[in-house]
Amino acid sequence: MDGWLPDRLPQDPEAERSLLATCCAPGGDLAFAEVVLGLTEDDFVVPAHKAVYKALVRLLERQVEVNPLTLKDALEQAGDLVGVGGFPGLSELLSAPEVGRPQVLADLLRRKHKMRRLLRLGAGLARQAAGEEEMPEVLVDVAAEELFRLSQGDADRKGLMPIEKVGLEGMAKLYERLEGHGHSGVTTGGAFPALDALTQGFQPGNLIVLAARPGIGKTALALNWVLAAAKKRGICGAFFSLEMSQEEVFLRMLASQSRVNLKRVQAGDFSDEAKERLREAGNDLLQMPIYICDQASITVPQIQSMVIKQGTQSNRRVEFLVVDYLQLISSPDGSRASKQNEATRVGEISRGLKLLAKDQGIPVVVLSQLNREVEHRAGGRPQLSDLRDSGAIEQDADMVAFIHRRMVAKTDEEPPDNTAELVIAKHRNGPTKIIKLLFEGEFAQYRELVEETNPY
């Protein structure tokens, strides 16, 4: 990659020296600790400066007084003293001119670091494109993700914030809710009233796991949520289907919206009245802010890249994300996760989805399979230990919900039992509960039963 970079990258060694000299001066360690801890090792270019910065951070973290002798000791313990030029080299470095406001120099170093990252990103992209190492779509997605991270600036370096500043936004949202202007998260707009009341909407930054055994209808329920949020509240939703095609997803939503039998829709066998309902439902769906992706082999970074790209290419950012389903998500080629066992790999993916939810500030619902053990338990009601492949899923999730249905074969003597339970088994921000549902398989639709529900 070096051949694609200029001879000299953006840097300011003198600013690095002055900042270190100022923050290492007598009394400067405590006064400028926030400035120091707001930087990273990569904000420095000169290797000796990097070493002194790391030693300074170690002393601050251990609450040890900062002076040339303690810095010398910290450098010696880390094996970096020789690289600095020994104690004479350290003394010379700390003799640089001090400044009254080191924050100005810190901002300068961060700006130079960002320019270096931009240059490396551009050089890497040029080299890969020239060598045709990847498909152009992959290169575009990777570049978009990296540019987004750069555009976030110092969002991840917030540090300690005064409560009066933190509270302004929180109080504004609280007052909005008290005045009847809605929930704090993504709700179904009353389509699932007990769920909306319990959660106050799926909260931004939360990872919600919806799990069930195959054939129970977890895809149907997740699509119901996306459809209800878009239809009743205008929420922009994205549905990533790793198993079904885009057409299959659309037909399920069409059956749910039109209340026309799904099998008849798929077979093309329906009446004139059903045709009219399908036409009206189809026109309604076309106007809804819903996006569908059926890419079979997809990674969490690719999902995030698509979500970011959607926000930059249109005036609607994704507000609600559903992935169907967790165990089918791929790990990037060559990544550490791709070489691990399945439980570890799935655990890293669930962590990645949690970080995606937090980074984008949106609720992410991910569907998951359950272990077979649940089928042999009396009553068959799922519990947290039934989550397939990884206990990390439970740890990362802010909410875990199970769908429980009695799978009884239909006979002439006994009609099928279409009742179901939505078991909220984990709820980090509220109580757990069982919500009674009715599954209408012909319409690929769940709806809440009106009867009172019992606490879980």
Short mmCIF file of C-alpha atoms in Angstrom, two decimals:
data_model
loop_
_atom_site.label_atom_id
_atom_site.label_comp_id
_atom_site.label_asym_id
_atom_site.label_seq_id
_atom_site.Cartn_x
_atom_site.Cartn_y
_atom_site.Cartn_z
CA MET A 1 0.00 0.00 0.00
CA ASP A 2 2.97 2.32 0.57
CA GLY A 3 3.33 3.04 -3.14
CA TRP A 4 -0.11 4.61 -3.14
CA LEU A 5 0.70 7.00 -0.27
CA PRO A 6 2.49 10.36 -0.38
CA ASP A 7 6.09 10.54 0.89
CA ARG A 8 4.98 12.41 4.01
CA LEU A 9 1.68 11.87 5.80
CA PRO A 10 -0.01 14.73 7.71
CA GLN A 11 1.77 15.08 11.05
CA ASP A 12 3.17 17.66 13.49
CA PRO A 13 5.99 16.22 15.65
CA GLU A 14 6.58 19.56 17.39
CA ALA A 15 2.94 19.73 18.47
CA GLU A 16 3.29 16.19 19.83
CA ARG A 17 6.38 17.18 21.85
CA SER A 18 4.78 20.35 23.22
CA LEU A 19 1.62 18.54 24.27
CA LEU A 20 3.60 15.84 26.09
CA ALA A 21 5.88 18.39 27.76
CA THR A 22 2.86 20.39 28.95
CA CYS A 23 0.93 17.40 30.29
CA CYS A 24 4.03 15.92 31.98
CA ALA A 25 5.02 19.19 33.67
CA PRO A 26 4.71 19.45 37.51
CA GLY A 27 1.00 19.63 38.34
CA GLY A 28 0.03 19.03 34.73
CA ASP A 29 -0.84 15.38 35.16
CA LEU A 30 -4.07 16.07 37.04
CA ALA A 31 -4.93 19.36 35.33
CA PHE A 32 -4.70 17.87 31.85
CA ALA A 33 -5.69 14.24 32.49
CA GLU A 34 -8.90 14.66 30.48
CA VAL A 35 -6.88 15.94 27.51
CA VAL A 36 -4.47 13.01 27.69
CA LEU A 37 -7.13 10.33 28.10
CA GLY A 38 -9.11 11.86 25.23
CA LEU A 39 -6.29 10.92 22.84
CA THR A 40 -5.07 7.54 21.63
CA GLU A 41 -1.63 6.16 20.82
CA ASP A 42 -2.43 6.43 17.11
CA ASP A 43 -2.83 10.21 17.39
CA PHE A 44 0.99 10.33 17.67
CA VAL A 45 3.35 9.61 14.76
CA VAL A 46 6.87 9.65 16.27
CA PRO A 47 7.60 6.26 17.95
CA ALA A 48 9.28 7.90 20.98
CA HIS A 49 6.25 10.14 21.45
CA LYS A 50 3.94 7.11 21.29
CA ALA A 51 6.01 5.39 23.99
CA VAL A 52 5.97 8.44 26.31
CA TYR A 53 2.23 8.86 25.78
CA LYS A 54 1.57 5.22 26.74
CA ALA A 55 3.75 5.61 29.84
CA LEU A 56 1.89 8.81 30.79
CA VAL A 57 -1.48 7.05 30.46
CA ARG A 58 -0.30 4.14 32.63
CA LEU A 59 0.79 6.56 35.38
CA LEU A 60 -2.53 8.43 35.25
CA GLU A 61 -4.52 5.21 35.40
CA ARG A 62 -2.52 4.06 38.44
CA GLN A 63 -2.80 7.53 40.03
CA VAL A 64 0.99 7.83 40.25
CA GLU A 65 2.55 11.30 40.26
CA VAL A 66 3.93 12.20 36.83
CA ASN A 67 7.52 13.45 36.69
CA PRO A 68 10.65 12.55 34.69
CA LEU A 69 11.64 9.82 37.15
CA THR A 70 8.26 8.08 37.25
CA LEU A 71 8.04 8.32 33.46
CA LYS A 72 11.53 6.81 33.18
CA ASP A 73 10.47 3.93 35.42
CA ALA A 74 7.26 3.32 33.45
CA LEU A 75 9.18 3.36 30.16
CA GLU A 76 11.78 0.99 31.57
CA GLN A 77 9.15 -1.49 32.75
CA ALA A 78 7.55 -1.47 29.32
CA GLY A 79 10.90 -1.93 27.58
CA ASP A 80 10.55 1.40 25.78
CA LEU A 81 13.23 3.49 27.50
CA VAL A 82 15.98 2.68 24.97
CA GLY A 83 13.69 3.65 22.10
CA VAL A 84 13.19 7.07 23.67
CA GLY A 85 16.95 7.59 23.90
CA GLY A 86 17.28 6.72 27.56
CA PHE A 87 16.83 9.26 30.32
CA PRO A 88 18.73 11.98 28.34
CA GLY A 89 16.37 11.49 25.41
CA LEU A 90 13.33 11.67 27.70
CA SER A 91 14.64 14.86 29.32
CA GLU A 92 15.22 16.45 25.93
CA LEU A 93 11.71 15.51 24.77
CA LEU A 94 10.14 17.04 27.89
CA SER A 95 12.11 20.28 27.40
CA ALA A 96 9.86 21.31 24.51
CA PRO A 97 7.92 24.58 24.91
CA GLU A 98 4.82 24.24 27.08
CA VAL A 99 1.47 25.71 26.11
CA GLY A 100 -1.37 27.12 28.16
CA ARG A 101 -4.13 25.20 26.39
CA PRO A 102 -3.02 21.69 25.40
CA GLN A 103 -6.57 20.94 24.23
CA VAL A 104 -5.79 22.99 21.10
CA LEU A 105 -2.82 20.71 20.35
CA ALA A 106 -4.91 17.61 21.09
CA ASP A 107 -7.51 18.74 18.54
CA LEU A 108 -4.71 19.35 16.04
CA LEU A 109 -3.28 15.84 16.52
CA ARG A 110 -6.70 14.25 16.15
CA ARG A 111 -7.26 16.19 12.93
CA LYS A 112 -3.90 15.05 11.53
CA HIS A 113 -4.73 11.46 12.53
CA LYS A 114 -8.05 11.65 10.70
CA MET A 115 -6.30 12.92 7.55
CA ARG A 116 -3.86 10.00 7.74
CA ARG A 117 -6.75 7.57 8.00
CA LEU A 118 -8.41 9.16 4.97
CA LEU A 119 -5.22 8.86 2.96
CA ARG A 120 -4.75 5.21 3.91
CA LEU A 121 -8.38 4.45 3.12
CA GLY A 122 -8.07 6.10 -0.29
CA ALA A 123 -4.75 4.40 -1.01
CA GLY A 124 -6.07 1.00 -0.01
CA LEU A 125 -9.19 1.48 -2.13
CA ALA A 126 -7.10 2.56 -5.13
CA ARG A 127 -4.76 -0.42 -4.77
CA GLN A 128 -7.61 -2.93 -4.43
CA ALA A 129 -9.53 -1.41 -7.35
CA ALA A 130 -6.41 -1.38 -9.56
CA GLY A 131 -5.69 -5.00 -8.67
CA GLU A 132 -9.37 -5.99 -9.02
CA GLU A 133 -9.03 -7.87 -5.72
CA GLU A 134 -12.73 -7.55 -4.82
CA MET A 135 -16.03 -6.93 -6.56
CA PRO A 136 -16.72 -3.18 -6.87
CA GLU A 137 -19.86 -3.52 -4.73
CA VAL A 138 -17.77 -4.95 -1.88
CA LEU A 139 -15.21 -2.13 -2.14
CA VAL A 140 -17.98 0.47 -2.14
CA ASP A 141 -19.58 -1.05 0.96
CA VAL A 142 -16.26 -1.23 2.84
CA ALA A 143 -15.38 2.36 1.89
CA ALA A 144 -18.85 3.59 2.92
CA GLU A 145 -18.55 1.94 6.32
CA GLU A 146 -15.06 3.37 6.95
CA LEU A 147 -16.10 6.85 5.83
CA PHE A 148 -19.10 6.69 8.16
CA ARG A 149 -16.86 5.82 11.09
CA LEU A 150 -14.59 8.73 10.21
CA SER A 151 -17.57 11.07 9.93
CA GLN A 152 -18.55 10.23 13.51
CA GLY A 153 -15.48 12.14 14.67
CA ASP A 154 -14.94 11.84 18.40
CA ALA A 155 -18.36 10.39 19.17
CA ASP A 156 -16.75 7.46 20.98
CA ARG A 157 -14.58 9.78 23.14
CA LYS A 158 -17.34 11.43 25.10
CA GLY A 159 -15.71 11.05 28.50
CA LEU A 160 -17.54 12.17 31.61
CA MET A 161 -20.48 14.47 30.95
CA PRO A 162 -22.18 16.70 33.55
CA ILE A 163 -25.61 15.47 34.53
CA GLU A 164 -27.26 18.73 33.51
CA LYS A 165 -26.05 18.22 29.92
CA VAL A 166 -26.90 14.52 29.86
CA GLY A 167 -30.34 15.18 31.32
CA LEU A 168 -31.51 17.78 28.80
CA GLU A 169 -32.28 15.27 26.07
CA GLY A 170 -33.67 12.71 28.51
CA MET A 171 -36.04 15.22 30.12
CA ALA A 172 -37.18 16.45 26.72
CA LYS A 173 -38.11 12.89 25.71
CA LEU A 174 -39.82 12.29 29.06
CA TYR A 175 -41.92 15.45 28.78
CA GLU A 176 -42.86 14.47 25.25
CA ARG A 177 -44.19 11.16 26.51
CA LEU A 178 -45.98 12.74 29.49
CA GLU A 179 -47.76 15.09 27.10
CA GLY A 180 -49.06 12.14 25.12
CA HIS A 181 -46.77 12.44 22.12
CA GLY A 182 -45.83 8.79 21.96
CA HIS A 183 -43.39 6.22 23.24
CA SER A 184 -39.64 6.41 23.57
CA GLY A 185 -39.03 3.56 21.10
CA VAL A 186 -40.38 1.84 17.99
CA THR A 187 -43.89 0.58 18.73
CA THR A 188 -46.36 -1.39 16.65
CA GLY A 189 -48.81 1.49 16.91
CA GLY A 190 -51.30 -0.56 18.92
CA ALA A 191 -51.25 -3.62 16.68
CA PHE A 192 -49.70 -5.46 19.66
CA PRO A 193 -50.92 -3.30 22.56
CA ALA A 194 -49.67 -5.48 25.45
CA LEU A 195 -46.20 -5.64 23.88
CA ASP A 196 -46.17 -1.87 23.32
CA ALA A 197 -47.26 -1.24 26.91
CA LEU A 198 -44.62 -3.60 28.31
CA THR A 199 -41.67 -2.27 26.31
CA GLN A 200 -42.74 1.31 25.59
CA GLY A 201 -41.50 0.39 22.12
CA PHE A 202 -38.33 -1.38 21.07
CA GLN A 203 -35.69 1.00 22.38
CA PRO A 204 -32.93 2.60 20.26
CA GLY A 205 -29.61 0.80 20.72
CA ASN A 206 -31.27 -2.38 21.97
CA LEU A 207 -30.75 -5.90 20.64
CA ILE A 208 -33.96 -7.93 20.74
CA VAL A 209 -33.76 -11.69 20.19
CA LEU A 210 -36.90 -13.47 18.96
CA ALA A 211 -36.39 -17.24 19.16
CA ALA A 212 -38.43 -20.33 18.39
CA ARG A 213 -38.14 -23.79 16.92
CA PRO A 214 -38.53 -24.09 13.10
CA GLY A 215 -42.07 -23.84 11.79
CA ILE A 216 -43.43 -21.91 14.76
CA GLY A 217 -43.79 -18.63 12.84
CA LYS A 218 -41.05 -16.33 14.10
CA THR A 219 -40.57 -14.83 10.63
CA ALA A 220 -44.29 -14.09 10.44
CA LEU A 221 -44.27 -12.31 13.81
CA ALA A 222 -41.18 -10.27 12.95
CA LEU A 223 -42.75 -9.20 9.63
CA ASN A 224 -45.94 -8.28 11.49
CA TRP A 225 -43.89 -5.94 13.69
CA VAL A 226 -42.15 -4.31 10.73
CA LEU A 227 -45.42 -3.91 8.85
CA ALA A 228 -47.32 -2.50 11.84
CA ALA A 229 -44.56 -0.02 12.70
CA ALA A 230 -44.43 1.23 9.10
CA LYS A 231 -48.20 1.30 8.58
CA LYS A 232 -49.29 2.87 11.84
CA ARG A 233 -46.28 5.03 12.77
CA GLY A 234 -44.40 5.57 9.51
CA ILE A 235 -41.29 3.87 10.91
CA CYS A 236 -38.68 3.08 8.25
CA GLY A 237 -37.84 -0.61 8.61
CA ALA A 238 -35.28 -2.91 6.99
CA PHE A 239 -35.78 -6.67 6.81
CA PHE A 240 -32.76 -8.87 6.04
CA SER A 241 -33.93 -12.33 4.96
CA LEU A 242 -31.11 -14.87 4.80
CA GLU A 243 -33.47 -17.76 4.10
CA MET A 244 -36.42 -16.57 2.01
CA SER A 245 -36.36 -14.62 -1.25
CA GLN A 246 -37.54 -11.02 -1.49
CA GLU A 247 -40.64 -12.20 -3.34
CA GLU A 248 -41.53 -14.67 -0.58
CA VAL A 249 -41.13 -11.93 2.04
CA PHE A 250 -43.32 -9.58 0.03
CA LEU A 251 -46.03 -12.23 -0.46
CA ARG A 252 -46.15 -12.85 3.28
CA MET A 253 -46.58 -9.15 3.93
CA LEU A 254 -49.21 -8.96 1.18
CA ALA A 255 -51.22 -11.83 2.71
CA SER A 256 -51.03 -10.19 6.13
CA GLN A 257 -52.03 -6.77 4.81
CA SER A 258 -54.86 -8.04 2.59
CA ARG A 259 -56.13 -10.85 4.83
CA VAL A 260 -56.15 -13.16 1.81
CA ASN A 261 -55.11 -16.80 2.28
CA LEU A 262 -51.34 -17.07 1.73
CA LYS A 263 -51.55 -20.43 -0.11
CA ARG A 264 -54.13 -19.02 -2.49
CA VAL A 265 -51.92 -16.00 -3.08
CA GLN A 266 -48.99 -18.27 -3.93
CA ALA A 267 -51.14 -20.52 -6.13
CA GLY A 268 -52.94 -17.64 -7.84
CA ASP A 269 -56.32 -19.14 -6.90
CA PHE A 270 -58.64 -16.47 -5.49
CA SER A 271 -61.89 -14.66 -6.17
CA ASP A 272 -62.50 -11.25 -7.76
CA GLU A 273 -63.10 -9.81 -4.31
CA ALA A 274 -59.75 -11.22 -3.10
CA LYS A 275 -58.05 -9.78 -6.18
CA GLU A 276 -59.35 -6.32 -5.31
CA ARG A 277 -58.18 -6.66 -1.71
CA LEU A 278 -54.76 -7.80 -2.94
CA ARG A 279 -54.58 -4.83 -5.31
CA GLU A 280 -55.41 -2.37 -2.54
CA ALA A 281 -53.02 -4.02 -0.10
CA GLY A 282 -50.26 -4.06 -2.72
CA ASN A 283 -50.71 -0.35 -3.41
CA ASP A 284 -50.54 0.35 0.32
CA LEU A 285 -47.38 -1.71 0.71
CA LEU A 286 -45.68 0.11 -2.16
CA GLN A 287 -46.04 3.37 -0.24
CA MET A 288 -44.56 2.07 3.02
CA PRO A 289 -40.97 2.87 4.09
CA ILE A 290 -39.83 -0.77 4.15
CA TYR A 291 -36.63 -2.16 2.63
CA ILE A 292 -35.89 -5.85 2.01
CA CYS A 293 -32.59 -7.64 1.38
CA ASP A 294 -32.39 -11.36 0.58
CA GLN A 295 -28.61 -11.68 0.21
CA ALA A 296 -27.94 -15.20 1.47
CA SER A 297 -24.31 -14.84 2.53
CA ILE A 298 -24.00 -11.61 4.49
CA THR A 299 -21.91 -10.37 7.40
CA VAL A 300 -22.69 -7.90 10.16
CA PRO A 301 -20.35 -5.24 8.65
CA GLN A 302 -22.16 -5.62 5.32
CA ILE A 303 -25.54 -5.20 7.04
CA GLN A 304 -24.28 -2.06 8.77
CA SER A 305 -22.86 -0.73 5.51
CA MET A 306 -26.22 -1.18 3.76
CA VAL A 307 -28.05 0.55 6.61
CA ILE A 308 -25.62 3.49 6.47
CA LYS A 309 -25.82 3.67 2.67
CA GLN A 310 -29.62 3.76 2.80
CA GLY A 311 -29.47 6.77 5.09
CA THR A 312 -27.00 8.62 2.86
CA GLN A 313 -28.72 7.82 -0.46
CA SER A 314 -32.21 8.87 0.60
CA ASN A 315 -33.89 11.20 3.04
CA ARG A 316 -35.01 8.25 5.19
CA ARG A 317 -32.64 6.53 7.57
CA VAL A 318 -33.44 3.02 8.78
CA GLU A 319 -35.15 3.23 12.18
CA PHE A 320 -35.94 -0.44 12.79
CA LEU A 321 -33.86 -3.43 11.68
CA VAL A 322 -34.81 -7.12 11.58
CA VAL A 323 -32.43 -9.95 10.65
CA ASP A 324 -33.78 -13.43 9.86
CA TYR A 325 -31.85 -15.23 11.26
CA LEU A 326 -28.78 -15.21 13.54
CA GLN A 327 -27.27 -18.62 12.80
CA LEU A 328 -27.23 -17.92 9.03
CA ILE A 329 -25.17 -14.72 9.28
CA SER A 330 -21.67 -15.22 7.87
CA SER A 331 -18.35 -14.21 9.41
CA PRO A 332 -16.01 -12.12 7.22
CA ASP A 333 -13.48 -14.23 5.31
CA GLY A 334 -10.18 -14.40 7.15
CA SER A 335 -11.63 -13.02 10.37
CA ARG A 336 -10.86 -14.59 13.73
CA ALA A 337 -14.54 -15.52 14.16
CA SER A 338 -14.56 -17.52 10.91
CA LYS A 339 -11.95 -19.88 12.39
CA GLN A 340 -13.71 -20.48 15.72
CA ASN A 341 -16.25 -23.12 16.72
CA GLU A 342 -19.88 -22.36 15.97
CA ALA A 343 -20.80 -21.23 19.50
CA THR A 344 -17.92 -18.73 19.60
CA ARG A 345 -18.65 -17.57 16.05
CA VAL A 346 -22.35 -16.97 16.77
CA GLY A 347 -21.42 -15.20 19.99
CA GLU A 348 -19.20 -12.76 18.11
CA ILE A 349 -21.99 -12.13 15.60
CA SER A 350 -24.49 -11.37 18.36
CA ARG A 351 -21.99 -8.93 19.87
CA GLY A 352 -21.57 -7.32 16.47
CA LEU A 353 -25.34 -6.86 16.15
CA LYS A 354 -25.46 -5.26 19.59
CA LEU A 355 -22.72 -2.83 18.58
CA LEU A 356 -24.57 -2.12 15.32
CA ALA A 357 -27.73 -1.25 17.28
CA LYS A 358 -25.75 1.04 19.56
CA ASP A 359 -23.73 2.69 16.77
CA GLN A 360 -26.81 3.39 14.65
CA GLY A 361 -29.08 4.24 17.57
CA ILE A 362 -31.84 1.88 16.40
CA PRO A 363 -33.50 -1.27 17.76
CA VAL A 364 -32.27 -4.45 16.09
CA VAL A 365 -34.43 -7.58 16.18
CA VAL A 366 -32.61 -10.80 15.32
CA LEU A 367 -34.37 -14.12 14.95
CA SER A 368 -32.73 -17.21 16.41
CA GLN A 369 -33.15 -20.95 16.49
CA LEU A 370 -33.59 -22.96 19.70
CA ASN A 371 -31.93 -26.18 20.77
CA ARG A 372 -33.86 -29.43 20.37
CA GLU A 373 -33.92 -29.98 24.12
CA VAL A 374 -37.00 -27.76 24.37
CA GLU A 375 -39.03 -30.40 22.49
CA HIS A 376 -38.41 -32.98 25.24
CA ARG A 377 -39.32 -30.74 28.18
CA ALA A 378 -42.71 -31.11 29.83
CA GLY A 379 -44.94 -28.38 28.44
CA GLY A 380 -42.29 -27.43 25.87
CA ARG A 381 -42.09 -23.82 26.98
CA PRO A 382 -38.68 -22.36 25.96
CA GLN A 383 -36.25 -20.89 28.45
CA LEU A 384 -33.03 -18.90 28.13
CA SER A 385 -30.78 -21.96 28.22
CA ASP A 386 -32.48 -23.17 25.02
CA LEU A 387 -30.88 -20.44 22.88
CA ARG A 388 -28.93 -22.28 20.24
CA ASP A 389 -25.13 -22.21 19.92
CA SER A 390 -24.15 -19.54 22.42
CA GLY A 391 -24.84 -18.25 25.90
CA ALA A 392 -23.38 -14.97 24.63
CA ILE A 393 -26.69 -14.32 22.83
CA GLU A 394 -28.45 -14.02 26.18
CA GLN A 395 -25.69 -11.79 27.51
CA ASP A 396 -25.74 -9.39 24.55
CA ALA A 397 -29.52 -9.18 24.22
CA ASP A 398 -31.49 -6.44 25.96
CA MET A 399 -34.63 -8.49 25.44
CA VAL A 400 -35.21 -12.16 24.69
CA ALA A 401 -38.65 -13.29 23.54
CA PHE A 402 -39.76 -16.82 22.73
CA ILE A 403 -42.76 -17.99 20.71
CA HIS A 404 -44.38 -21.03 22.30
CA ARG A 405 -47.09 -23.01 20.50
CA ARG A 406 -48.57 -26.46 21.04
CA MET A 407 -47.73 -28.23 17.79
CA VAL A 408 -50.66 -30.70 17.75
CA ALA A 409 -51.41 -32.54 14.54
CA LYS A 410 -54.82 -31.71 13.11
CA THR A 411 -57.48 -34.43 13.34
CA ASP A 412 -61.16 -34.55 12.52
CA GLU A 413 -61.97 -34.92 16.20
CA GLU A 414 -59.75 -32.12 17.45
CA PRO A 415 -59.33 -28.76 15.65
CA PRO A 416 -55.82 -27.29 15.56
CA ASP A 417 -54.77 -25.17 18.51
CA ASN A 418 -53.79 -21.80 17.05
CA THR A 419 -53.11 -20.11 20.38
CA ALA A 420 -49.56 -19.13 21.18
CA GLU A 421 -47.51 -17.36 23.83
CA LEU A 422 -44.95 -14.63 23.41
CA VAL A 423 -42.70 -15.34 26.38
CA ILE A 424 -40.66 -12.26 27.34
CA ALA A 425 -37.98 -14.20 29.24
CA LYS A 426 -35.45 -11.37 29.57
CA HIS A 427 -36.16 -7.66 29.66
CA ARG A 428 -33.26 -5.51 30.75
CA ASN A 429 -35.38 -2.35 31.01
CA GLY A 430 -38.58 -3.75 32.43
CA PRO A 431 -40.56 -6.76 33.68
CA THR A 432 -40.87 -10.16 32.03
CA LYS A 433 -44.27 -11.40 30.96
CA ILE A 434 -46.26 -13.86 28.87
CA ILE A 435 -48.44 -12.31 26.17
CA LYS A 436 -51.20 -14.45 24.69
CA LEU A 437 -51.28 -14.58 20.88
CA LEU A 438 -53.38 -16.15 18.15
CA PHE A 439 -51.60 -17.44 15.04
CA GLU A 440 -53.48 -17.16 11.75
CA GLY A 441 -51.20 -19.18 9.53
CA GLU A 442 -53.23 -18.67 6.35
CA PHE A 443 -52.50 -14.94 6.61
CA ALA A 444 -48.95 -15.29 8.00
CA GLN A 445 -50.14 -13.22 10.92
CA TYR A 446 -50.07 -13.14 14.69
CA ARG A 447 -52.39 -10.98 16.75
CA GLU A 448 -52.82 -10.47 20.45
CA LEU A 449 -55.69 -12.09 22.29
CA VAL A 450 -57.76 -9.58 24.23
CA GLU A 451 -57.82 -11.62 27.42
CA GLU A 452 -55.73 -10.56 30.44
CA THR A 453 -52.18 -11.89 30.46
CA ASN A 454 -50.30 -13.45 33.37
CA PRO A 455 -46.93 -12.29 34.75
CA TYR A 456 -43.97 -14.48 33.73
#
